[in-house]
PDB file of C-alpha atoms and ligand atoms in Angstrom:
ATOM      1  CA  MET A   1    -119.754  85.702 -85.575  1.00  0.00           C
ATOM      2  CA  ALA A   2    -121.354  89.142 -85.066  1.00  0.00           C
ATOM      3  CA  VAL A   3    -120.049  90.822 -81.907  1.00  0.00           C
ATOM      4  CA  GLU A   4    -121.687  93.717 -80.115  1.00  0.00           C
ATOM      5  CA  ILE A   5    -119.230  95.940 -78.207  1.00  0.00           C
ATOM      6  CA  THR A   6    -120.204  97.815 -75.048  1.00  0.00           C
ATOM      7  CA  VAL A   7    -118.000 100.013 -72.872  1.00  0.00           C
ATOM      8  CA  SER A   8    -118.541 100.278 -69.149  1.00  0.00           C
ATOM      9  CA  PHE A   9    -117.006 103.524 -67.924  1.00  0.00           C
ATOM     10  CA  THR A  10    -117.174 103.583 -64.136  1.00  0.00           C
ATOM     11  CA  PRO A  11    -116.851 101.318 -61.083  1.00  0.00           C
ATOM     12  CA  VAL A  12    -120.549 101.961 -60.420  1.00  0.00           C
ATOM     13  CA  GLU A  13    -121.162  99.462 -63.229  1.00  0.00           C
ATOM     14  CA  PHE A  14    -119.124  96.668 -61.575  1.00  0.00           C
ATOM     15  CA  GLU A  15    -122.169  95.556 -59.592  1.00  0.00           C
ATOM     16  CA  SER A  16    -124.323  95.079 -62.701  1.00  0.00           C
ATOM     17  CA  LEU A  17    -121.462  93.125 -64.301  1.00  0.00           C
ATOM     18  CA  ARG A  18    -121.541  90.801 -61.314  1.00  0.00           C
ATOM     19  CA  GLN A  19    -125.291  90.334 -61.620  1.00  0.00           C
ATOM     20  CA  ASN A  20    -125.542  89.893 -65.392  1.00  0.00           C
ATOM     21  CA  ASN A  21    -125.408  86.565 -67.127  1.00  0.00           C
ATOM     22  CA  LEU A  22    -122.015  86.810 -68.857  1.00  0.00           C
ATOM     23  CA  ARG A  23    -121.914  83.261 -70.266  1.00  0.00           C
ATOM     24  CA  GLU A  24    -121.802  84.525 -73.880  1.00  0.00           C
ATOM     25  CA  THR A  25    -119.798  87.633 -73.026  1.00  0.00           C
ATOM     26  CA  GLY A  26    -116.099  88.399 -73.128  1.00  0.00           C
ATOM     27  CA  CYS A  27    -114.581  91.230 -71.094  1.00  0.00           C
ATOM     28  CA  VAL A  28    -111.392  93.217 -71.540  1.00  0.00           C
ATOM     29  CA  VAL A  29    -110.435  95.213 -68.450  1.00  0.00           C
ATOM     30  CA  PHE A  30    -108.463  98.462 -68.712  1.00  0.00           C
ATOM     31  CA  ASP A  31    -106.715 100.169 -65.829  1.00  0.00           C
ATOM     32  CA  VAL A  32    -104.112 101.904 -67.935  1.00  0.00           C
ATOM     33  CA  LEU A  33    -102.716 103.883 -64.958  1.00  0.00           C
ATOM     34  CA  ARG A  34    -101.602 101.479 -63.728  1.00  0.00           C
ATOM     35  CA  ALA A  35    -102.887  98.083 -62.596  1.00  0.00           C
ATOM     36  CA  THR A  36    -103.474  96.339 -65.915  1.00  0.00           C
ATOM     37  CA  SER A  37    -100.324  97.856 -67.470  1.00  0.00           C
ATOM     38  CA  THR A  38     -98.379  96.560 -64.480  1.00  0.00           C
ATOM     39  CA  MET A  39     -99.896  93.067 -64.769  1.00  0.00           C
ATOM     40  CA  VAL A  40     -98.987  92.884 -68.455  1.00  0.00           C
ATOM     41  CA  THR A  41     -95.436  94.040 -67.641  1.00  0.00           C
ATOM     42  CA  ALA A  42     -95.138  91.409 -64.896  1.00  0.00           C
ATOM     43  CA  LEU A  43     -96.162  88.621 -67.284  1.00  0.00           C
ATOM     44  CA  ALA A  44     -93.888  89.965 -70.035  1.00  0.00           C
ATOM     45  CA  ASN A  45     -91.044  89.752 -67.516  1.00  0.00           C
ATOM     46  CA  GLY A  46     -91.776  86.124 -66.732  1.00  0.00           C
ATOM     47  CA  ALA A  47     -94.175  86.185 -63.758  1.00  0.00           C
ATOM     48  CA  MET A  48     -95.956  82.830 -63.575  1.00  0.00           C
ATOM     49  CA  GLY A  49     -99.317  84.350 -62.692  1.00  0.00           C
ATOM     50  CA  LEU A  50    -101.118  87.052 -60.763  1.00  0.00           C
ATOM     51  CA  LYS A  51    -104.026  86.593 -58.386  1.00  0.00           C
ATOM     52  CA  PRO A  52    -106.088  89.806 -58.272  1.00  0.00           C
ATOM     53  CA  VAL A  53    -107.973  90.289 -55.007  1.00  0.00           C
ATOM     54  CA  THR A  54    -110.016  93.247 -53.786  1.00  0.00           C
ATOM     55  CA  GLN A  55    -109.126  93.400 -50.096  1.00  0.00           C
ATOM     56  CA  ILE A  56    -105.816  93.664 -48.277  1.00  0.00           C
ATOM     57  CA  ASP A  57    -106.958  90.999 -45.762  1.00  0.00           C
ATOM     58  CA  GLU A  58    -107.705  88.591 -48.588  1.00  0.00           C
ATOM     59  CA  ALA A  59    -104.192  89.140 -49.975  1.00  0.00           C
ATOM     60  CA  LEU A  60    -102.627  88.510 -46.570  1.00  0.00           C
ATOM     61  CA  SER A  61    -104.587  85.326 -45.965  1.00  0.00           C
ATOM     62  CA  LEU A  62    -103.736  83.978 -49.431  1.00  0.00           C
ATOM     63  CA  ARG A  63    -100.066  84.645 -48.815  1.00  0.00           C
ATOM     64  CA  ARG A  64    -100.235  82.641 -45.571  1.00  0.00           C
ATOM     65  CA  ARG A  65    -101.330  79.705 -47.755  1.00  0.00           C
ATOM     66  CA  HIS A  66     -98.731  80.471 -50.462  1.00  0.00           C
ATOM     67  CA  PRO A  67     -95.671  81.733 -48.601  1.00  0.00           C
ATOM     68  CA  ASP A  68     -93.565  81.828 -51.787  1.00  0.00           C
ATOM     69  CA  ALA A  69     -95.913  84.300 -53.507  1.00  0.00           C
ATOM     70  CA  LEU A  70     -95.094  87.993 -53.732  1.00  0.00           C
ATOM     71  CA  LEU A  71     -97.539  90.458 -52.173  1.00  0.00           C
ATOM     72  CA  ALA A  72     -98.228  93.431 -54.418  1.00  0.00           C
ATOM     73  CA  GLY A  73    -100.466  96.436 -54.761  1.00  0.00           C
ATOM     74  CA  GLU A  74    -101.278  99.939 -53.713  1.00  0.00           C
ATOM     75  CA  ARG A  75    -103.595 102.178 -51.769  1.00  0.00           C
ATOM     76  CA  GLU A  76    -103.656 105.833 -52.811  1.00  0.00           C
ATOM     77  CA  GLY A  77    -101.036 104.919 -55.394  1.00  0.00           C
ATOM     78  CA  LEU A  78     -98.418 103.851 -52.844  1.00  0.00           C
ATOM     79  CA  ARG A  79     -97.079 100.409 -51.966  1.00  0.00           C
ATOM     80  CA  ILE A  80     -99.049  98.877 -49.111  1.00  0.00           C
ATOM     81  CA  GLY A  81     -97.034  99.092 -45.920  1.00  0.00           C
ATOM     82  CA  ALA A  82     -97.159  97.766 -42.371  1.00  0.00           C
ATOM     83  CA  ALA A  83     -99.502 100.522 -41.171  1.00  0.00           C
ATOM     84  CA  LEU A  84    -102.326  99.156 -43.348  1.00  0.00           C
ATOM     85  CA  THR A  85    -101.704  95.472 -42.696  1.00  0.00           C
ATOM     86  CA  GLY A  86    -100.879  95.217 -39.023  1.00  0.00           C
ATOM     87  CA  GLY A  87     -97.175  94.718 -39.639  1.00  0.00           C
ATOM     88  CA  VAL A  88     -96.584  93.264 -43.114  1.00  0.00           C
ATOM     89  CA  ASP A  89     -94.836  95.320 -45.802  1.00  0.00           C
ATOM     90  CA  PHE A  90     -95.925  94.360 -49.309  1.00  0.00           C
ATOM     91  CA  ASP A  91     -93.084  93.268 -51.612  1.00  0.00           C
ATOM     92  CA  LEU A  92     -94.158  95.390 -54.587  1.00  0.00           C
ATOM     93  CA  GLY A  93     -96.274  98.454 -55.257  1.00  0.00           C
ATOM     94  CA  ASN A  94     -98.136  99.156 -58.488  1.00  0.00           C
ATOM     95  CA  SER A  95     -95.352 100.627 -60.608  1.00  0.00           C
ATOM     96  CA  PRO A  96     -94.504  98.605 -63.737  1.00  0.00           C
ATOM     97  CA  ARG A  97     -90.856  99.579 -63.154  1.00  0.00           C
ATOM     98  CA  GLU A  98     -90.757  97.389 -60.052  1.00  0.00           C
ATOM     99  CA  TYR A  99     -91.830  94.261 -61.957  1.00  0.00           C
ATOM    100  CA  THR A 100     -88.435  93.402 -63.442  1.00  0.00           C
ATOM    101  CA  ALA A 101     -87.502  89.916 -64.628  1.00  0.00           C
ATOM    102  CA  GLU A 102     -85.148  89.592 -61.629  1.00  0.00           C
ATOM    103  CA  ARG A 103     -87.931  90.464 -59.199  1.00  0.00           C
ATOM    104  CA  VAL A 104     -90.931  88.619 -60.671  1.00  0.00           C
ATOM    105  CA  GLY A 105     -89.552  85.941 -63.032  1.00  0.00           C
ATOM    106  CA  GLY A 106     -91.143  82.561 -62.199  1.00  0.00           C
ATOM    107  CA  ARG A 107     -93.144  84.024 -59.299  1.00  0.00           C
ATOM    108  CA  ILE A 108     -96.817  84.055 -58.341  1.00  0.00           C
ATOM    109  CA  ILE A 109     -98.016  87.541 -57.386  1.00  0.00           C
ATOM    110  CA  ILE A 110    -101.002  88.243 -55.143  1.00  0.00           C
ATOM    111  CA  MET A 111    -102.174  91.719 -56.030  1.00  0.00           C
ATOM    112  CA  THR A 112    -104.697  94.201 -54.668  1.00  0.00           C
ATOM    113  CA  THR A 113    -105.198  97.693 -56.070  1.00  0.00           C
ATOM    114  CA  THR A 114    -107.862 100.333 -55.595  1.00  0.00           C
ATOM    115  CA  ASN A 115    -109.784  99.823 -58.840  1.00  0.00           C
ATOM    116  CA  GLY A 116    -107.971  97.500 -61.247  1.00  0.00           C
ATOM    117  CA  THR A 117    -108.239  94.280 -59.265  1.00  0.00           C
ATOM    118  CA  ARG A 118    -111.871  95.113 -58.339  1.00  0.00           C
ATOM    119  CA  ALA A 119    -112.707  95.514 -62.028  1.00  0.00           C
ATOM    120  CA  LEU A 120    -111.184  92.124 -62.841  1.00  0.00           C
ATOM    121  CA  GLN A 121    -113.073  90.422 -60.056  1.00  0.00           C
ATOM    122  CA  ALA A 122    -116.342  91.924 -61.264  1.00  0.00           C
ATOM    123  CA  CYS A 123    -115.820  90.097 -64.604  1.00  0.00           C
ATOM    124  CA  GLN A 124    -114.944  86.712 -63.109  1.00  0.00           C
ATOM    125  CA  ALA A 125    -118.162  85.050 -64.382  1.00  0.00           C
ATOM    126  CA  ALA A 126    -117.626  86.122 -68.003  1.00  0.00           C
ATOM    127  CA  ARG A 127    -116.945  83.505 -70.653  1.00  0.00           C
ATOM    128  CA  GLN A 128    -113.490  84.987 -71.243  1.00  0.00           C
ATOM    129  CA  VAL A 129    -111.648  87.844 -69.562  1.00  0.00           C
ATOM    130  CA  ALA A 130    -108.502  89.581 -70.797  1.00  0.00           C
ATOM    131  CA  VAL A 131    -106.282  92.167 -69.167  1.00  0.00           C
ATOM    132  CA  GLY A 132    -106.035  95.143 -71.515  1.00  0.00           C
ATOM    133  CA  SER A 133    -103.557  97.997 -71.798  1.00  0.00           C
ATOM    134  CA  PHE A 134    -101.906 100.090 -74.470  1.00  0.00           C
ATOM    135  CA  LEU A 135     -98.840  97.863 -73.999  1.00  0.00           C
ATOM    136  CA  ASN A 136    -100.557  94.801 -75.484  1.00  0.00           C
ATOM    137  CA  LEU A 137    -103.505  96.348 -77.303  1.00  0.00           C
ATOM    138  CA  LYS A 138    -102.930  94.859 -80.746  1.00  0.00           C
ATOM    139  CA  ALA A 139    -102.401  91.322 -79.416  1.00  0.00           C
ATOM    140  CA  THR A 140    -105.536  91.581 -77.280  1.00  0.00           C
ATOM    141  CA  VAL A 141    -107.622  92.883 -80.198  1.00  0.00           C
ATOM    142  CA  ARG A 142    -106.460  89.912 -82.276  1.00  0.00           C
ATOM    143  CA  TRP A 143    -107.460  87.557 -79.455  1.00  0.00           C
ATOM    144  CA  ALA A 144    -110.907  89.187 -79.106  1.00  0.00           C
ATOM    145  CA  ALA A 145    -111.531  89.110 -82.853  1.00  0.00           C
ATOM    146  CA  GLN A 146    -110.878  85.360 -82.879  1.00  0.00           C
ATOM    147  CA  SER A 147    -112.843  84.539 -79.731  1.00  0.00           C
ATOM    148  CA  PRO A 148    -116.341  83.139 -80.181  1.00  0.00           C
ATOM    149  CA  MET A 149    -118.498  85.555 -78.190  1.00  0.00           C
ATOM    150  CA  LYS A 150    -121.696  87.460 -78.953  1.00  0.00           C
ATOM    151  CA  HIS A 151    -120.937  90.370 -76.731  1.00  0.00           C
ATOM    152  CA  LEU A 152    -117.719  92.085 -75.708  1.00  0.00           C
ATOM    153  CA  ILE A 153    -117.608  94.488 -72.763  1.00  0.00           C
ATOM    154  CA  LEU A 154    -114.641  96.813 -72.444  1.00  0.00           C
ATOM    155  CA  VAL A 155    -114.484  97.447 -68.712  1.00  0.00           C
ATOM    156  CA  CYS A 156    -112.832 100.706 -67.669  1.00  0.00           C
ATOM    157  CA  ALA A 157    -111.563 100.536 -64.085  1.00  0.00           C
ATOM    158  CA  GLY A 158    -111.895 104.293 -63.587  1.00  0.00           C
ATOM    159  CA  THR A 159    -110.489 106.599 -60.926  1.00  0.00           C
ATOM    160  CA  GLY A 160    -112.142 106.486 -57.525  1.00  0.00           C
ATOM    161  CA  GLU A 161    -115.786 105.925 -58.400  1.00  0.00           C
ATOM    162  CA  GLU A 162    -115.582 107.973 -61.595  1.00  0.00           C
ATOM    163  CA  ALA A 163    -114.679 107.438 -65.240  1.00  0.00           C
ATOM    164  CA  ALA A 164    -110.986 107.804 -66.179  1.00  0.00           C
ATOM    165  CA  LEU A 165    -110.043 109.404 -69.477  1.00  0.00           C
ATOM    166  CA  GLU A 166    -107.050 107.097 -70.079  1.00  0.00           C
ATOM    167  CA  ASP A 167    -109.201 103.960 -69.713  1.00  0.00           C
ATOM    168  CA  THR A 168    -111.927 105.420 -71.944  1.00  0.00           C
ATOM    169  CA  LEU A 169    -109.318 106.271 -74.612  1.00  0.00           C
ATOM    170  CA  ALA A 170    -107.785 102.803 -74.421  1.00  0.00           C
ATOM    171  CA  ALA A 171    -111.276 101.315 -74.857  1.00  0.00           C
ATOM    172  CA  GLY A 172    -111.797 103.650 -77.827  1.00  0.00           C
ATOM    173  CA  ALA A 173    -108.461 102.614 -79.372  1.00  0.00           C
ATOM    174  CA  PHE A 174    -109.472  98.984 -78.859  1.00  0.00           C
ATOM    175  CA  CYS A 175    -112.864  99.558 -80.560  1.00  0.00           C
ATOM    176  CA  ALA A 176    -111.190 101.367 -83.460  1.00  0.00           C
ATOM    177  CA  ALA A 177    -108.843  98.414 -84.058  1.00  0.00           C
ATOM    178  CA  MET A 178    -111.692  95.888 -83.687  1.00  0.00           C
ATOM    179  CA  VAL A 179    -113.891  97.732 -86.177  1.00  0.00           C
ATOM    180  CA  LEU A 180    -111.023  97.909 -88.682  1.00  0.00           C
ATOM    181  CA  GLY A 181    -110.211  94.199 -88.373  1.00  0.00           C
ATOM    182  CA  SER A 182    -113.672  92.644 -88.000  1.00  0.00           C
ATOM    183  CA  PRO A 183    -116.471  93.951 -90.224  1.00  0.00           C
ATOM    184  CA  ASP A 184    -119.046  92.013 -88.187  1.00  0.00           C
ATOM    185  CA  CYS A 185    -118.357  93.994 -85.068  1.00  0.00           C
ATOM    186  CA  HIS A 186    -120.980  96.479 -83.850  1.00  0.00           C
ATOM    187  CA  PRO A 187    -120.143  99.197 -81.347  1.00  0.00           C
ATOM    188  CA  ASN A 188    -123.224 100.218 -79.352  1.00  0.00           C
ATOM    189  CA  ASP A 189    -123.728 103.800 -78.123  1.00  0.00           C
ATOM    190  CA  SER A 190    -121.323 103.456 -75.179  1.00  0.00           C
ATOM    191  CA  ALA A 191    -118.607 102.078 -77.488  1.00  0.00           C
ATOM    192  CA  GLU A 192    -119.366 104.876 -79.947  1.00  0.00           C
ATOM    193  CA  ILE A 193    -118.688 107.412 -77.153  1.00  0.00           C
ATOM    194  CA  ALA A 194    -115.283 105.822 -76.450  1.00  0.00           C
ATOM    195  CA  LEU A 195    -114.500 105.620 -80.179  1.00  0.00           C
ATOM    196  CA  ARG A 196    -115.324 109.278 -80.754  1.00  0.00           C
ATOM    197  CA  ALA A 197    -113.302 110.335 -77.701  1.00  0.00           C
ATOM    198  CA  TYR A 198    -110.355 108.333 -79.043  1.00  0.00           C
ATOM    199  CA  HIS A 199    -110.580 109.781 -82.562  1.00  0.00           C
ATOM    200  CA  HIS A 200    -110.822 113.271 -81.091  1.00  0.00           C
ATOM    201  CA  SER A 201    -107.715 112.801 -78.882  1.00  0.00           C
ATOM    202  CA  GLN A 202    -105.691 110.596 -81.211  1.00  0.00           C
ATOM    203  CA  PRO A 203    -103.516 113.419 -82.677  1.00  0.00           C
ATOM    204  CA  ASN A 204    -102.103 113.961 -79.188  1.00  0.00           C
ATOM    205  CA  LEU A 205    -103.129 111.131 -76.961  1.00  0.00           C
ATOM    206  CA  THR A 206    -100.310 111.658 -74.456  1.00  0.00           C
ATOM    207  CA  ALA A 207    -101.223 115.306 -73.861  1.00  0.00           C
ATOM    208  CA  ALA A 208    -104.884 114.364 -73.374  1.00  0.00           C
ATOM    209  CA  ILE A 209    -104.015 111.652 -70.853  1.00  0.00           C
ATOM    210  CA  ASN A 210    -101.404 113.759 -69.051  1.00  0.00           C
ATOM    211  CA  GLY A 211    -104.121 116.295 -68.320  1.00  0.00           C
ATOM    212  CA  ALA A 212    -106.447 113.727 -66.744  1.00  0.00           C
ATOM    213  CA  ARG A 213    -106.816 113.206 -62.997  1.00  0.00           C
ATOM    214  CA  ASN A 214    -104.909 109.943 -62.644  1.00  0.00           C
ATOM    215  CA  ALA A 215    -101.901 111.056 -64.690  1.00  0.00           C
ATOM    216  CA  ARG A 216    -101.767 114.405 -62.891  1.00  0.00           C
ATOM    217  CA  ARG A 217    -101.585 112.535 -59.568  1.00  0.00           C
ATOM    218  CA  LEU A 218     -98.748 110.300 -60.789  1.00  0.00           C
ATOM    219  CA  LEU A 219     -96.870 113.127 -62.551  1.00  0.00           C
ATOM    220  CA  ALA A 220     -96.934 115.154 -59.338  1.00  0.00           C
ATOM    221  CA  ASN A 221     -95.013 112.412 -57.508  1.00  0.00           C
ATOM    222  CA  VAL A 222     -91.292 112.302 -58.439  1.00  0.00           C
ATOM    223  CA  ASP A 223     -91.122 108.596 -57.646  1.00  0.00           C
ATOM    224  CA  LEU A 224     -94.095 107.677 -59.846  1.00  0.00           C
ATOM    225  CA  ARG A 225     -94.069 110.171 -62.724  1.00  0.00           C
ATOM    226  CA  GLU A 226     -92.080 107.911 -65.099  1.00  0.00           C
ATOM    227  CA  ASP A 227     -94.883 105.339 -64.914  1.00  0.00           C
ATOM    228  CA  VAL A 228     -97.187 107.470 -67.051  1.00  0.00           C
ATOM    229  CA  GLU A 229     -94.990 107.425 -70.146  1.00  0.00           C
ATOM    230  CA  LEU A 230     -94.199 103.736 -69.651  1.00  0.00           C
ATOM    231  CA  CYS A 231     -97.884 102.787 -69.496  1.00  0.00           C
ATOM    232  CA  LEU A 232     -98.764 104.765 -72.633  1.00  0.00           C
ATOM    233  CA  ARG A 233     -96.359 102.906 -74.950  1.00  0.00           C
ATOM    234  CA  ARG A 234     -98.301 101.126 -77.639  1.00  0.00           C
ATOM    235  CA  ASP A 235     -97.931  97.431 -78.527  1.00  0.00           C
ATOM    236  CA  VAL A 236     -94.605  96.763 -76.854  1.00  0.00           C
ATOM    237  CA  HIS A 237     -95.721  93.287 -75.744  1.00  0.00           C
ATOM    238  CA  GLU A 238     -97.250  90.634 -77.974  1.00  0.00           C
ATOM    239  CA  LEU A 239     -98.828  88.791 -75.103  1.00  0.00           C
ATOM    240  CA  VAL A 240    -102.456  88.197 -74.229  1.00  0.00           C
ATOM    241  CA  ALA A 241    -103.158  88.067 -70.495  1.00  0.00           C
ATOM    242  CA  VAL A 242    -106.282  86.187 -69.460  1.00  0.00           C
ATOM    243  CA  LEU A 243    -108.090  85.683 -66.182  1.00  0.00           C
ATOM    244  CA  GLY A 244    -108.717  81.967 -65.761  1.00  0.00           C
ATOM    245  CA  PRO A 245    -111.600  80.233 -63.955  1.00  0.00           C
ATOM    246  CA  ASP A 246    -109.220  79.684 -61.011  1.00  0.00           C
ATOM    247  CA  GLY A 247    -108.946  83.472 -60.588  1.00  0.00           C
ATOM    248  CA  PHE A 248    -105.328  83.713 -61.815  1.00  0.00           C
ATOM    249  CA  VAL A 249    -104.160  86.008 -64.617  1.00  0.00           C
ATOM    250  CA  ARG A 250    -101.689  84.231 -66.867  1.00  0.00           C
ATOM    251  CA  THR A 251    -100.178  84.610 -70.307  1.00  0.00           C
ATOM    252  CA  LEU A 252    -102.309  82.822 -72.876  1.00  0.00           C
ATOM    253  CA  GLY A 253    -100.675  79.929 -74.704  1.00  0.00           C
TER     254      GLY A 253
HETATM  255  C1  MLT B   1    -105.938 101.213 -59.376  1.00  0.00           C
HETATM  256  O1  MLT B   1    -106.012  99.964 -59.427  1.00  0.00           O
HETATM  257  O2  MLT B   1    -106.822 101.908 -58.861  1.00  0.00           O
HETATM  258  C2  MLT B   1    -104.769 101.960 -59.981  1.00  0.00           C
HETATM  259  O3  MLT B   1    -103.977 101.151 -60.719  1.00  0.00           O
HETATM  260  C3  MLT B   1    -104.163 102.935 -59.022  1.00  0.00           C
HETATM  261  C4  MLT B   1    -102.693 103.236 -59.224  1.00  0.00           C
HETATM  262  O4  MLT B   1    -102.303 103.965 -60.128  1.00  0.00           O
HETATM  263  O5  MLT B   1    -101.858 102.767 -58.459  1.00  0.00           O
END
């Protein structure tokens, strides 16, 4: 089946995603630094599922209904603490290093982050939604190439309300692999922008990303700087992470 690929670059586009008819559309969401990389790591380490929510209050009320679930997420990059919740410290932040098998194996995780979980929620009505990252890029491309959909939107979560270079480059890497593997795949102009940015930066992707706003913020924090390198590893997990109709992200299959 012929597939048209579009890239959405900024959170400003989340609203139109919500309003569009996405019944024939698949979405892959990228928040490379760090939400989607962290979700993929959690699933690779045996988490049973993640429930992305946009608001802290929503996370707290869900946890009251599911007391065994872990509360996870960040605001301004840092784990959500009692000052933002009226007394509850979240169990986990948004660093993939926290999501070890010992900590998350077999657990349900309720997660809220600044942009990543918002981006996923904006795609909820799509026919299929996958959680993308460099960590599982190849497996997710394979999944997309085999999925029956007319239109594929690569949704970049962005930084604040702006585009993020690392998400754009991941979308470009995804397009490049799709085009190689599926001749009937047609990048539109937005996908062409991401593709060209990726080809331009490919000789030194890490340096390009390290210079971008999100990485600079993480690299400036001694407790978070290791996350950047971890999130930029390519194809270390074979898994495909999908957002189901019940709003949970789980490993496919
Ligand atoms: C987000 O969801 O906005 C990011 O993942 C922020 C972060 O790096 O913690």
